[in-house]
PDB file of C-alpha atoms in Angstrom:
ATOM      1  CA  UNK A   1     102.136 103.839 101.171  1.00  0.00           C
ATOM      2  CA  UNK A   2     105.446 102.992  98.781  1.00  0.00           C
ATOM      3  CA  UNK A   3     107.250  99.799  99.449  1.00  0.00           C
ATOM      4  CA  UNK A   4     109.188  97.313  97.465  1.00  0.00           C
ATOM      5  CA  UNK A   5     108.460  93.545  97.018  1.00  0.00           C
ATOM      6  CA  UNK A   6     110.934  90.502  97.383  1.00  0.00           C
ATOM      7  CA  UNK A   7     111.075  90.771  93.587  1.00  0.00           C
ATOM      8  CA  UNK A   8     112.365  94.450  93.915  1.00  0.00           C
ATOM      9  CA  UNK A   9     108.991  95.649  92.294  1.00  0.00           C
ATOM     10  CA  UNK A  10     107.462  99.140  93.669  1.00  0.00           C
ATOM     11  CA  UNK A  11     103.957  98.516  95.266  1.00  0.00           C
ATOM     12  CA  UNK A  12     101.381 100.821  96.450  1.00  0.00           C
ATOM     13  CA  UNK A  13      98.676 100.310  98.767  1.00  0.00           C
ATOM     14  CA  UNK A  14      98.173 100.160 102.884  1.00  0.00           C
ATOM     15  CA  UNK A  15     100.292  98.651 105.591  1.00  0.00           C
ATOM     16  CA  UNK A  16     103.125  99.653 107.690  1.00  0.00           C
ATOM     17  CA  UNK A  17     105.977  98.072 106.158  1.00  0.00           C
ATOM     18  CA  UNK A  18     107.018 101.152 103.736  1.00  0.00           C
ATOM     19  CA  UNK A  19     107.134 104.604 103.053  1.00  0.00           C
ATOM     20  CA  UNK A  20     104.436 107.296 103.592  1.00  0.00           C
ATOM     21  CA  UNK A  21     104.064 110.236 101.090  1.00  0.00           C
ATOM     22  CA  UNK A  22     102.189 112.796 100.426  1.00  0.00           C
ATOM     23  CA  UNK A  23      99.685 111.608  96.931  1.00  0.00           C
ATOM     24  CA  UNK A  24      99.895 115.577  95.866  1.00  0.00           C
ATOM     25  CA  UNK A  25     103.026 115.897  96.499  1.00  0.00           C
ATOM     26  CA  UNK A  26     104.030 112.642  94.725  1.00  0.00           C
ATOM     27  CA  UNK A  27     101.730 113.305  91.797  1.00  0.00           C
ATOM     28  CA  UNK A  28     103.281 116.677  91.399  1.00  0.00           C
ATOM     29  CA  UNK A  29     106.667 115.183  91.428  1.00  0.00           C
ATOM     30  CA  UNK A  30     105.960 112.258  88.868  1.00  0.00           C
ATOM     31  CA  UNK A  31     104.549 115.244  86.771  1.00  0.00           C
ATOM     32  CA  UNK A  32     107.330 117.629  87.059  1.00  0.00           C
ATOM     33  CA  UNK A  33     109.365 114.453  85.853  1.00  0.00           C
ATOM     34  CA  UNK A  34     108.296 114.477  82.085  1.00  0.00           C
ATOM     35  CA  UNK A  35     107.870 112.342  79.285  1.00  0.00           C
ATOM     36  CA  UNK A  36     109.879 108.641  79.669  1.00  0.00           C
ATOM     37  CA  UNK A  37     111.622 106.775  82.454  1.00  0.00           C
ATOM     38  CA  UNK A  38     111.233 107.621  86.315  1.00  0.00           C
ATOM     39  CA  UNK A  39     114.077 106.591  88.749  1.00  0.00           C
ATOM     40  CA  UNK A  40     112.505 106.242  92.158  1.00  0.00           C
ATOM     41  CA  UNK A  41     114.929 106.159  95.169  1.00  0.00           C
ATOM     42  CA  UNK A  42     113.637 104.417  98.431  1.00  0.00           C
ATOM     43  CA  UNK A  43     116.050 103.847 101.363  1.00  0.00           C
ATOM     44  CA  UNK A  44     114.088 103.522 104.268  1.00  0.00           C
ATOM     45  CA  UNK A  45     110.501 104.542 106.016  1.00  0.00           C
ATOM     46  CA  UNK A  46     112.644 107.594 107.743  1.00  0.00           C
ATOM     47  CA  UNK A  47     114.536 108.751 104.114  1.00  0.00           C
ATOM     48  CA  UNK A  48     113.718 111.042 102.104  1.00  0.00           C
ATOM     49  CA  UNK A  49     112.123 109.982  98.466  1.00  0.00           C
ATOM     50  CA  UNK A  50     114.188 110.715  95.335  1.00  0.00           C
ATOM     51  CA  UNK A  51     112.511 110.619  92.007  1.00  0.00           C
ATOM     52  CA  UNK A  52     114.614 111.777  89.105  1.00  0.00           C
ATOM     53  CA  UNK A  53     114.800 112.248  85.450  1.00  0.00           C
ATOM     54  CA  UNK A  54     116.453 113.561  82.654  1.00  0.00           C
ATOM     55  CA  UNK A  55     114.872 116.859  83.127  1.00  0.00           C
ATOM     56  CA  UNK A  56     114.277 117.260  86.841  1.00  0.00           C
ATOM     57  CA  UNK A  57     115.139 116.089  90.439  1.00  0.00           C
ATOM     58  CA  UNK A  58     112.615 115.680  93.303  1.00  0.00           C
ATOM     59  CA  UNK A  59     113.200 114.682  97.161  1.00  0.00           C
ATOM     60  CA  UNK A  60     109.966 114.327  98.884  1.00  0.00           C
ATOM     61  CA  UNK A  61     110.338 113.910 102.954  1.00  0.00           C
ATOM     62  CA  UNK A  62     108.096 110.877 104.090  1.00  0.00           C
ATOM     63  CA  UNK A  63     105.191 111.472 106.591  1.00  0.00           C
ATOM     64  CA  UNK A  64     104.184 109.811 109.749  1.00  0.00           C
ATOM     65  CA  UNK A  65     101.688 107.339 109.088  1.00  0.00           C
ATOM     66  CA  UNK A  66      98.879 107.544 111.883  1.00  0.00           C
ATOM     67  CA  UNK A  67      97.722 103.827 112.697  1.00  0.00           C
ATOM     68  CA  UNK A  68      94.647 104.966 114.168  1.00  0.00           C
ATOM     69  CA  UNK A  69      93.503 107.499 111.424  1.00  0.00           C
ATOM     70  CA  UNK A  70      90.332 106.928 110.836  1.00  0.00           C
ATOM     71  CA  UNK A  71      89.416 104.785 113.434  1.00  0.00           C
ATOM     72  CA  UNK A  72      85.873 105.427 115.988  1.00  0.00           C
ATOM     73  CA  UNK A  73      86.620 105.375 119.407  1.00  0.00           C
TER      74      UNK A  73
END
């Protein structure tokens, strides 16, 4: 889960209040994205991802985020 604080800082962890991603998908992404400075562009739970570079451009789609994963009947 991706979301952004008041402060505009990126935070990861659990909730419902954000985006869902794929973790392969996002490390392979950050990877593909080099040495230096990541530009990660969040507009919405629904939007696609955008993480760009000086040497490559990723869009990752966002997944549904099952409340009840995990969860015993």
């Amino acid at each position: 889960m991706l979301s952004v604080d008041p402060a505009g800082r990126l935070v990861v962890g659990t909730g419902s209040d954000g985006v869902g991603l794929n973790a392969e998908f996002l490390l392979e992404a950050v990877d593909a994205g080099g040495a230096g400075q990541l530009r990660l562009e969040l507009d919405g739970p629904l939007a696609p991802v955008a993480i760009r570079s000086a040497e490559s451009f990723s869009l990752l789609m966002p997944v549904r985020l099952d409340e009840t994963a995990g969860a015993t009947p």
